[in-house]
PDB file of C-alpha atoms in Angstrom:
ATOM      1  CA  UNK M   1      26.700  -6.566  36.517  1.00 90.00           C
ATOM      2  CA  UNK M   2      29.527  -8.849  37.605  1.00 95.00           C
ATOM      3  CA  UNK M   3      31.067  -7.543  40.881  1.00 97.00           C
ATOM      4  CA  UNK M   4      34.973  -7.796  41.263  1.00 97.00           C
ATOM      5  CA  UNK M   5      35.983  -8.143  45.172  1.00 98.00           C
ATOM      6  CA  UNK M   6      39.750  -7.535  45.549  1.00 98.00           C
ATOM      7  CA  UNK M   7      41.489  -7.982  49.159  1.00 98.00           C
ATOM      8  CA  UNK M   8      43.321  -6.740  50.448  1.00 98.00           C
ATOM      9  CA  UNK M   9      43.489  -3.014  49.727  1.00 98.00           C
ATOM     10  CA  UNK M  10      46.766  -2.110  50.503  1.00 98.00           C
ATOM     11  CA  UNK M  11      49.671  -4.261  52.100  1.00 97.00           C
ATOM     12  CA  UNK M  12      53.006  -3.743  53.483  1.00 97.00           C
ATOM     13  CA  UNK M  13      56.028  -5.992  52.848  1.00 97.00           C
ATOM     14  CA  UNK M  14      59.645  -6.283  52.669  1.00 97.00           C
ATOM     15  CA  UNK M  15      61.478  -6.496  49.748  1.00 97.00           C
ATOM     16  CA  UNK M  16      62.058 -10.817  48.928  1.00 97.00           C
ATOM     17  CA  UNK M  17      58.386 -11.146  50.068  1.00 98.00           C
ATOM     18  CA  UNK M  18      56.069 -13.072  48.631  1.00 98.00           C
ATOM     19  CA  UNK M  19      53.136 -11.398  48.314  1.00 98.00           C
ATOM     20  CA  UNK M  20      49.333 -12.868  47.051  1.00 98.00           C
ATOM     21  CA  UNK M  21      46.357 -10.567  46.005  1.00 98.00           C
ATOM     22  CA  UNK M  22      43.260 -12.591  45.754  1.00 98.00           C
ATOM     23  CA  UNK M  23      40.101 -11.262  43.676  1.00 98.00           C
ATOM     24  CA  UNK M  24      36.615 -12.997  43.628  1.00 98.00           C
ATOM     25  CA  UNK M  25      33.668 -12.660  40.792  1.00 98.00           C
ATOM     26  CA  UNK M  26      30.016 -12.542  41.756  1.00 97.00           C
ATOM     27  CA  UNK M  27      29.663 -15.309  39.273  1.00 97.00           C
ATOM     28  CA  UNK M  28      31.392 -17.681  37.156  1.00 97.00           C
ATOM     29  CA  UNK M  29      33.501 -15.713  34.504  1.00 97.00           C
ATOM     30  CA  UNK M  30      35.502 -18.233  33.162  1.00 96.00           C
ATOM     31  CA  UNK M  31      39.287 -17.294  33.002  1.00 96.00           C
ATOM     32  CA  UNK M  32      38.347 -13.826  31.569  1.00 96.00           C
ATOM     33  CA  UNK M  33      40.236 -12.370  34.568  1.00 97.00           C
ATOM     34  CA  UNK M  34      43.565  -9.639  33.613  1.00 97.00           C
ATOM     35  CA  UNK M  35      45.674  -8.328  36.260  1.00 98.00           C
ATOM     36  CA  UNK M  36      47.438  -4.707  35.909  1.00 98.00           C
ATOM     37  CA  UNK M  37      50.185  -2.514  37.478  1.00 98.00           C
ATOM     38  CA  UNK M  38      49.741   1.065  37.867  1.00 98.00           C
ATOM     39  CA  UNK M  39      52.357   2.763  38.996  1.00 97.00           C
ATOM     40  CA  UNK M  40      51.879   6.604  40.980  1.00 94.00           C
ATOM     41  CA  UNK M  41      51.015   9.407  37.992  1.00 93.00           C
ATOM     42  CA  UNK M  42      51.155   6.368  35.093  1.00 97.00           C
ATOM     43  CA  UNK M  43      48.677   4.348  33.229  1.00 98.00           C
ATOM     44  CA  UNK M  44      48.035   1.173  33.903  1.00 98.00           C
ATOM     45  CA  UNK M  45      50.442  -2.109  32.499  1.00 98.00           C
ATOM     46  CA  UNK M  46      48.918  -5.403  31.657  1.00 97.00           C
ATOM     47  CA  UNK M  47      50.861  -8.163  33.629  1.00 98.00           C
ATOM     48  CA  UNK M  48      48.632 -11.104  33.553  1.00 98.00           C
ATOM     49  CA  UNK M  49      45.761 -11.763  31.009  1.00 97.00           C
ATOM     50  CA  UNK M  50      43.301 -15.059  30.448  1.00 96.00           C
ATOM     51  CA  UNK M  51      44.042 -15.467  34.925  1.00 97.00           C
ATOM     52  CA  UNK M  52      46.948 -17.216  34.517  1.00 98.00           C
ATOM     53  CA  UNK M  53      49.398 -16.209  31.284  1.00 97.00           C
ATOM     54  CA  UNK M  54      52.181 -13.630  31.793  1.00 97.00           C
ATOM     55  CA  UNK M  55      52.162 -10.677  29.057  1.00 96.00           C
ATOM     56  CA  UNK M  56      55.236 -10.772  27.153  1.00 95.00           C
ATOM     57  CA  UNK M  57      57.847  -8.827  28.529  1.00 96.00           C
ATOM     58  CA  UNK M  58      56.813  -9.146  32.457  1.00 98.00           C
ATOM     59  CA  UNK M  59      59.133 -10.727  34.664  1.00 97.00           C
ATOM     60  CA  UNK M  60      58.543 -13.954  35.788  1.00 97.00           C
ATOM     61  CA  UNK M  61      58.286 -13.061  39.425  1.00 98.00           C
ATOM     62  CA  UNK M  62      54.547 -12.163  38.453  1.00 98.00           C
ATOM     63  CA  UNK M  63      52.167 -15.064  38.139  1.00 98.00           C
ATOM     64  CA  UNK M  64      47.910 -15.309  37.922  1.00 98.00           C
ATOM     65  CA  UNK M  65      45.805 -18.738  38.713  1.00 98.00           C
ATOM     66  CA  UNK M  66      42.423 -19.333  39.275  1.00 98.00           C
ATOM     67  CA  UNK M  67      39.159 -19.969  37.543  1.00 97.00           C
ATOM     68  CA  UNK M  68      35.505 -19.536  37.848  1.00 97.00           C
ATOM     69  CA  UNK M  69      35.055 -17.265  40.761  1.00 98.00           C
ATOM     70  CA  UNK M  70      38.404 -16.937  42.565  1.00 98.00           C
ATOM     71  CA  UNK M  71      41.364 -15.574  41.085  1.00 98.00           C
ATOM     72  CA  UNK M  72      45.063 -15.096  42.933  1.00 98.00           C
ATOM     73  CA  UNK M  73      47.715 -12.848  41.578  1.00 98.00           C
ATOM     74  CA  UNK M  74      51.046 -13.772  43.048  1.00 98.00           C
ATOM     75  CA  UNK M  75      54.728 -12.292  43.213  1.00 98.00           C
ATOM     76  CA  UNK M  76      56.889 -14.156  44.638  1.00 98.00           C
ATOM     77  CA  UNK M  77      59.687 -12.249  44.958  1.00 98.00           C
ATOM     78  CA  UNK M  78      58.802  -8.682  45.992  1.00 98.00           C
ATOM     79  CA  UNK M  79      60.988  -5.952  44.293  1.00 98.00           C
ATOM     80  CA  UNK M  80      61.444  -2.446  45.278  1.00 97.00           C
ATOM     81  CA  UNK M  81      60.203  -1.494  41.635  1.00 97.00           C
ATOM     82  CA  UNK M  82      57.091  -3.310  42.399  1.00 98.00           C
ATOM     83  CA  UNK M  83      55.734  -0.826  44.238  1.00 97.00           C
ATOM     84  CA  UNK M  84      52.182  -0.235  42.871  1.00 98.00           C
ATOM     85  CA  UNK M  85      48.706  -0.914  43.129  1.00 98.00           C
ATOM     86  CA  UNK M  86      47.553  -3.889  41.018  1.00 98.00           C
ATOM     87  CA  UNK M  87      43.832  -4.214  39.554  1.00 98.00           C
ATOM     88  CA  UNK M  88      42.016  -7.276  38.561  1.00 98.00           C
ATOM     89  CA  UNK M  89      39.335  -7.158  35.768  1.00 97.00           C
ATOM     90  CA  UNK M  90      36.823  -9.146  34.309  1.00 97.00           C
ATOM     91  CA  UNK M  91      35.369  -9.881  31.047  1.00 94.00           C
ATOM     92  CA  UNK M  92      33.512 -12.229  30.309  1.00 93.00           C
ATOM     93  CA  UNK M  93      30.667  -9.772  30.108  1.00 89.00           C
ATOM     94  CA  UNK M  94      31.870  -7.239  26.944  1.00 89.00           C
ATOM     95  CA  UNK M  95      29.085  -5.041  27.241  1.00 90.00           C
ATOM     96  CA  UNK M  96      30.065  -4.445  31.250  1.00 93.00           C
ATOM     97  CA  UNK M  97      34.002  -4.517  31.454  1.00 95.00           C
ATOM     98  CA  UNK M  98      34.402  -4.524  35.530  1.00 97.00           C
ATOM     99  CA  UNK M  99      37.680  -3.592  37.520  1.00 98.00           C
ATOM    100  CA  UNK M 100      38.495  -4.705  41.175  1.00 98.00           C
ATOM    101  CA  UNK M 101      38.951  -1.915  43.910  1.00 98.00           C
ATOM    102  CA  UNK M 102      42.754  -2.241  43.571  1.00 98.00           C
ATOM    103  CA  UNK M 103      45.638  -3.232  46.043  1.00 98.00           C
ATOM    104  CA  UNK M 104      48.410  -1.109  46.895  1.00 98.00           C
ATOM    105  CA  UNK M 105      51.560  -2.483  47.733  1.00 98.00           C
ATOM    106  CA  UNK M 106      54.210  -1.020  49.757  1.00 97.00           C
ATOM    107  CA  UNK M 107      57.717  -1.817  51.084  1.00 96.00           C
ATOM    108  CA  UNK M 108      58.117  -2.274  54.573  1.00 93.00           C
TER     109      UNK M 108
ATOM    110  CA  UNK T   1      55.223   0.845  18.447  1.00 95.00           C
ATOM    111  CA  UNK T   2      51.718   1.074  20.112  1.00 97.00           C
ATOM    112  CA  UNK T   3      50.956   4.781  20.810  1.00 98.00           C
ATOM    113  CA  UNK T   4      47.927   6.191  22.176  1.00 98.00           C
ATOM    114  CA  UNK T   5      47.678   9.739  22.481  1.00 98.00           C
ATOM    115  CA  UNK T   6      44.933  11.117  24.292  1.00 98.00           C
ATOM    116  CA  UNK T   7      43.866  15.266  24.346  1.00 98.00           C
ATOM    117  CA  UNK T   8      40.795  17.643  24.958  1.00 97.00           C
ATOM    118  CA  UNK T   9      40.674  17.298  28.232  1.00 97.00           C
ATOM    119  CA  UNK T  10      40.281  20.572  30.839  1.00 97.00           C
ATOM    120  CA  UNK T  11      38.047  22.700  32.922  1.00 98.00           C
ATOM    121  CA  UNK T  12      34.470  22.868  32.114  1.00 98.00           C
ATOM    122  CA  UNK T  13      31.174  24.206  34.544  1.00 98.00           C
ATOM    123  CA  UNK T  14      28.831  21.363  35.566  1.00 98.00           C
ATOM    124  CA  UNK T  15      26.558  20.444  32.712  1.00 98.00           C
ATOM    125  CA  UNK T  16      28.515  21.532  30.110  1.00 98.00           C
ATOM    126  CA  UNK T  17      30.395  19.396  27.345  1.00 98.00           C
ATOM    127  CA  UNK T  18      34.141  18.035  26.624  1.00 98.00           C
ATOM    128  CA  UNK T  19      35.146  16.168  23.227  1.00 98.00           C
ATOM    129  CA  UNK T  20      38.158  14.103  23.915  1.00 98.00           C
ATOM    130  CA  UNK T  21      40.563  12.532  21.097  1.00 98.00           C
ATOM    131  CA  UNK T  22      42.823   9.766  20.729  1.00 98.00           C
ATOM    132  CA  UNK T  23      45.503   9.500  18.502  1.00 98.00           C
ATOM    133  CA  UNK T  24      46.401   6.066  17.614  1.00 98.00           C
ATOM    134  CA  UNK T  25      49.931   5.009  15.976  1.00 98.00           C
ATOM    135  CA  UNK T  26      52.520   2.288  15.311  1.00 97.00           C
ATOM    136  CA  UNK T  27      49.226  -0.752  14.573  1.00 97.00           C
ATOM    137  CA  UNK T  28      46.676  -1.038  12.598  1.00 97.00           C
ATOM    138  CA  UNK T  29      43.841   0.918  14.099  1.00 97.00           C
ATOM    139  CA  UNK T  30      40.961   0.136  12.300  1.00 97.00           C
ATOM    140  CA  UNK T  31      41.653  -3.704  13.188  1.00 96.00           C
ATOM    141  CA  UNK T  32      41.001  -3.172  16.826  1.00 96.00           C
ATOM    142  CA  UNK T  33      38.224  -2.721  19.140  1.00 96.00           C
ATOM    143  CA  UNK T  34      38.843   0.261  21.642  1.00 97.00           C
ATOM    144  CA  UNK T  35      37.604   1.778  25.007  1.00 97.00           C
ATOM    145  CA  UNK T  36      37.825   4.827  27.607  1.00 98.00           C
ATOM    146  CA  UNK T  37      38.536   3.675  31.009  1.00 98.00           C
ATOM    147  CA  UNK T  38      38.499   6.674  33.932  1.00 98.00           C
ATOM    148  CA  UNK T  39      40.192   7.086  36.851  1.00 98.00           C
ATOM    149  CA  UNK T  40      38.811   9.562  39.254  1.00 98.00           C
ATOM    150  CA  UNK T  41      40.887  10.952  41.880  1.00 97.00           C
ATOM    151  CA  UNK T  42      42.477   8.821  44.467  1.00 96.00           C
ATOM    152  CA  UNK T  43      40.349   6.216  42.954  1.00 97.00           C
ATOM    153  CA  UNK T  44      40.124   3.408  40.868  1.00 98.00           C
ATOM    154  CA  UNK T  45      39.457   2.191  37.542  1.00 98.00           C
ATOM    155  CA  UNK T  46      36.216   2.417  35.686  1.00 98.00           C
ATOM    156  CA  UNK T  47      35.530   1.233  32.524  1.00 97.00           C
ATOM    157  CA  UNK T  48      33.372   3.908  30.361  1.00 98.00           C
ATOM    158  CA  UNK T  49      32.751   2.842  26.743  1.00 98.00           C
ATOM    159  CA  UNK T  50      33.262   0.454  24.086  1.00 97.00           C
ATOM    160  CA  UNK T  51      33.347   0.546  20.483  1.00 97.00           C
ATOM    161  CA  UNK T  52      34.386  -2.075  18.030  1.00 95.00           C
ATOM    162  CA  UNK T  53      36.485  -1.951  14.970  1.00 95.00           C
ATOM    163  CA  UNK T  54      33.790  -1.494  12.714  1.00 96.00           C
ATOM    164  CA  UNK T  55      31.962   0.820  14.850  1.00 97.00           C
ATOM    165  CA  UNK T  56      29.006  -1.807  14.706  1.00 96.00           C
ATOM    166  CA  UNK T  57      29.280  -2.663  18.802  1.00 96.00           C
ATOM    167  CA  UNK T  58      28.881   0.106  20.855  1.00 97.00           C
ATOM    168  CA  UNK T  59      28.677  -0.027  25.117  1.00 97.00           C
ATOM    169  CA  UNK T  60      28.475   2.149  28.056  1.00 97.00           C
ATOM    170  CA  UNK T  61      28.870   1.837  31.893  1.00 97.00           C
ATOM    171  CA  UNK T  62      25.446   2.589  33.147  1.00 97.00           C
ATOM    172  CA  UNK T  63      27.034   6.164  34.816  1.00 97.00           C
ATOM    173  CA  UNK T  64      27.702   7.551  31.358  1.00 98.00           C
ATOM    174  CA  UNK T  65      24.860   6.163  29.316  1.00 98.00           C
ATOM    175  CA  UNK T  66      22.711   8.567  27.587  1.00 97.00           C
ATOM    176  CA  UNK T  67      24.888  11.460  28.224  1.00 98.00           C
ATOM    177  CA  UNK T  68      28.185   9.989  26.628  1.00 98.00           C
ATOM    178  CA  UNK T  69      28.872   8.897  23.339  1.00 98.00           C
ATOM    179  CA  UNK T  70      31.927   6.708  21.413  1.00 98.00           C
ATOM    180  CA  UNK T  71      33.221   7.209  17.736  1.00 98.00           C
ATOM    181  CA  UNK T  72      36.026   6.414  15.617  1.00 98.00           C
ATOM    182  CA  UNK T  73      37.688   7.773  12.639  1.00 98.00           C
ATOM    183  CA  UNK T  74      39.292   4.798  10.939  1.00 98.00           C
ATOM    184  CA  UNK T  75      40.853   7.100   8.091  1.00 98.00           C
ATOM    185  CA  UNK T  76      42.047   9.375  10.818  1.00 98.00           C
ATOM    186  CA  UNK T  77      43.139   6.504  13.416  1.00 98.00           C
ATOM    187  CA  UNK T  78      41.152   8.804  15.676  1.00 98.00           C
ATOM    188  CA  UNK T  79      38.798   8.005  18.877  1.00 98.00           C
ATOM    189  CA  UNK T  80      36.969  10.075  20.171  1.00 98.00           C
ATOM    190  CA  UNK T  81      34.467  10.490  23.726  1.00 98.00           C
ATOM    191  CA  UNK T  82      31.719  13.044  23.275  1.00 98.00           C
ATOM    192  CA  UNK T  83      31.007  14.100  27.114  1.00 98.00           C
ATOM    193  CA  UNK T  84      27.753  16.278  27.419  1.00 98.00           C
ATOM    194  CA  UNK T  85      25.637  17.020  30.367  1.00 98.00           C
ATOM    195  CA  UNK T  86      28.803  16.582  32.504  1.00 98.00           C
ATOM    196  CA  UNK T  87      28.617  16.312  36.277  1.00 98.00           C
ATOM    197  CA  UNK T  88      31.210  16.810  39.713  1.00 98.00           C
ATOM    198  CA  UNK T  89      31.426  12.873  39.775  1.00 98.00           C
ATOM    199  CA  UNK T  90      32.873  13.014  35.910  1.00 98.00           C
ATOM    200  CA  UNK T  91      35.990  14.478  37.543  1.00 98.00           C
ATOM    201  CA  UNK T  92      38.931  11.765  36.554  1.00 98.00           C
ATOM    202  CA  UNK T  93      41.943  11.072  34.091  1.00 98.00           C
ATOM    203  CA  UNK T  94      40.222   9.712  31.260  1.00 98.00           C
ATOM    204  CA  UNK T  95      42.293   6.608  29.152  1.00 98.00           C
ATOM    205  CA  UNK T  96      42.277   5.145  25.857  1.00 98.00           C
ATOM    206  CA  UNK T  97      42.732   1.870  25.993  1.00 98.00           C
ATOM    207  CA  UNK T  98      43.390  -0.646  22.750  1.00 97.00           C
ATOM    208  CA  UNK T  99      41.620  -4.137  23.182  1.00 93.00           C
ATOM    209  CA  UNK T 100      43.868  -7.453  22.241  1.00 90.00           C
ATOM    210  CA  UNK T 101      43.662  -8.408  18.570  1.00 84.00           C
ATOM    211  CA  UNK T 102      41.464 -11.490  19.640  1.00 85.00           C
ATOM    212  CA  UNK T 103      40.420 -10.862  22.698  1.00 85.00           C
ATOM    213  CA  UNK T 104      37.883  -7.368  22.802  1.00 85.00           C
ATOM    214  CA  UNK T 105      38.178  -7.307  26.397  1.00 88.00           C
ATOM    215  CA  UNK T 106      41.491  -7.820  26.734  1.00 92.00           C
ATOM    216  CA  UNK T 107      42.986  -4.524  27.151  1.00 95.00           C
ATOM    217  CA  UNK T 108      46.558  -4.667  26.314  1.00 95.00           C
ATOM    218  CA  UNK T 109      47.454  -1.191  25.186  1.00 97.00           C
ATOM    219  CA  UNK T 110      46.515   2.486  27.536  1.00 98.00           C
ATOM    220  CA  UNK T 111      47.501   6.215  26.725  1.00 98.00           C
ATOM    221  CA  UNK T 112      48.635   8.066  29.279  1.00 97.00           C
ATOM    222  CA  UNK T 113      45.483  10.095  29.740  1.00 98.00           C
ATOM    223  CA  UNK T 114      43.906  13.418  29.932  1.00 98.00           C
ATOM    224  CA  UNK T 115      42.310  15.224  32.884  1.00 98.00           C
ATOM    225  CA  UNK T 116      39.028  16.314  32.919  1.00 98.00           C
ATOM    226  CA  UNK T 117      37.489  18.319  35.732  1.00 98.00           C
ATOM    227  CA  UNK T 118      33.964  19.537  36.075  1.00 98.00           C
ATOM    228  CA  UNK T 119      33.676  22.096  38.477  1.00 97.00           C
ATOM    229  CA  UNK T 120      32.234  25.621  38.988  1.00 96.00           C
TER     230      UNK T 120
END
């Protein structure tokens, strides 16, 4: 199975932050690396798909880079409505779709 | 509109069995792969199963395997996640989640779940 390590698991920040979630593969997956929002009592939102390509609709304030075995998700200007823990997720294997542990972000 | 409408989901004893449903509207369901993803509480994500459009691909996560099985209704735009055997650690909001139209594991589209608990 590939293991997704997310760090860190929760951060505090202030609101204009930029803020950087990193996530790292147990082996080369390619770009086949998403990034989603979940916000408190709601499903989860795609943001970022393919590691660096921002679903339509997202703000631009969201970005993804990265390839191989290290992945960053990035916003750069942190947003009250941001609040929300953010997933990574892998798959390049289809027959063992893995998630990351998750980050939860907070205001300061 | 992409709608996802998950149901069946409830109280059951440990080893007994849940069927859950999805109800899929506004694409064209029989063109997409699909999966359950489950969240237990406080928790994260975990992917559960896979099924392609054709029904011709099937997966599990190695927790479920054997014990859980995937289907799909194309007329019906129905999926469904046959749950026997269940245990404490099945305990989570269960998702269905559409798969990009290229991409299989790619999941672009979720419902907004149903709760299943296992407990005595």
């Amino acid at each position: 199975d590939i293991q997704m390590t997310q760090s860190p698991s929760s951060l505090s920040a202030s609101v204009g932050d930029r803020v950087t979630i990193t996530c790292q593969a147990s082996q080369d997956i390619s770009n086949y690396l998403n990034w989603y929002q979940q916000k408190p009592g709601k499903a989860p939102k795609l943001l970022i798909y393919d590691a660096s390509n921002l679903e339509t609709g997202v703000p631009s304030r969201f970005s993804g880079s990265g390839s191989g075995t290290d992945f960053t998700f990035t916003i750069s200007s942190l947003q009250p409505e941001d609040i929300a823990t953010y997933y990574c997720q892998q798959y390049d294997n289809l027959s063992m779709l893995t998630f990351g542990g998750g980050t939860k972000v907070e205001i300061k | 509109e992409v709608q996802l409408v998950e149901s069946g989901g409830g109280l059951v004893q440990p080893g007994g069995s849940l069927r859950l449903s999805c109800a899929a509207s506004g694409f064209t369901f029989s063109s997409y792969s699909m999966n359950w993803v489950r969240q237990a509480p406080g928790k994260g994500l975990e992917w559960v199963s896979y099924i392609s459009s054709s029904s011709s691909t099937i997966y599990y996560a190695d927790s479920v395997k054997g014990r859980f099985t995937i289907s799909r209704d194309n007329a019906k735009n129905s999926l469904y996640l046959q749950m026997n055997s269940l245990r404490a650690e099945d305990t989570a909001v269960y998702y269905c989640a559409r798969a990009n139209s290229i991409a299989d594991g790619l999941i672009q589209h979720w419902g907004q779940g149903t709760l299943v608990t296992v407990s005595s």
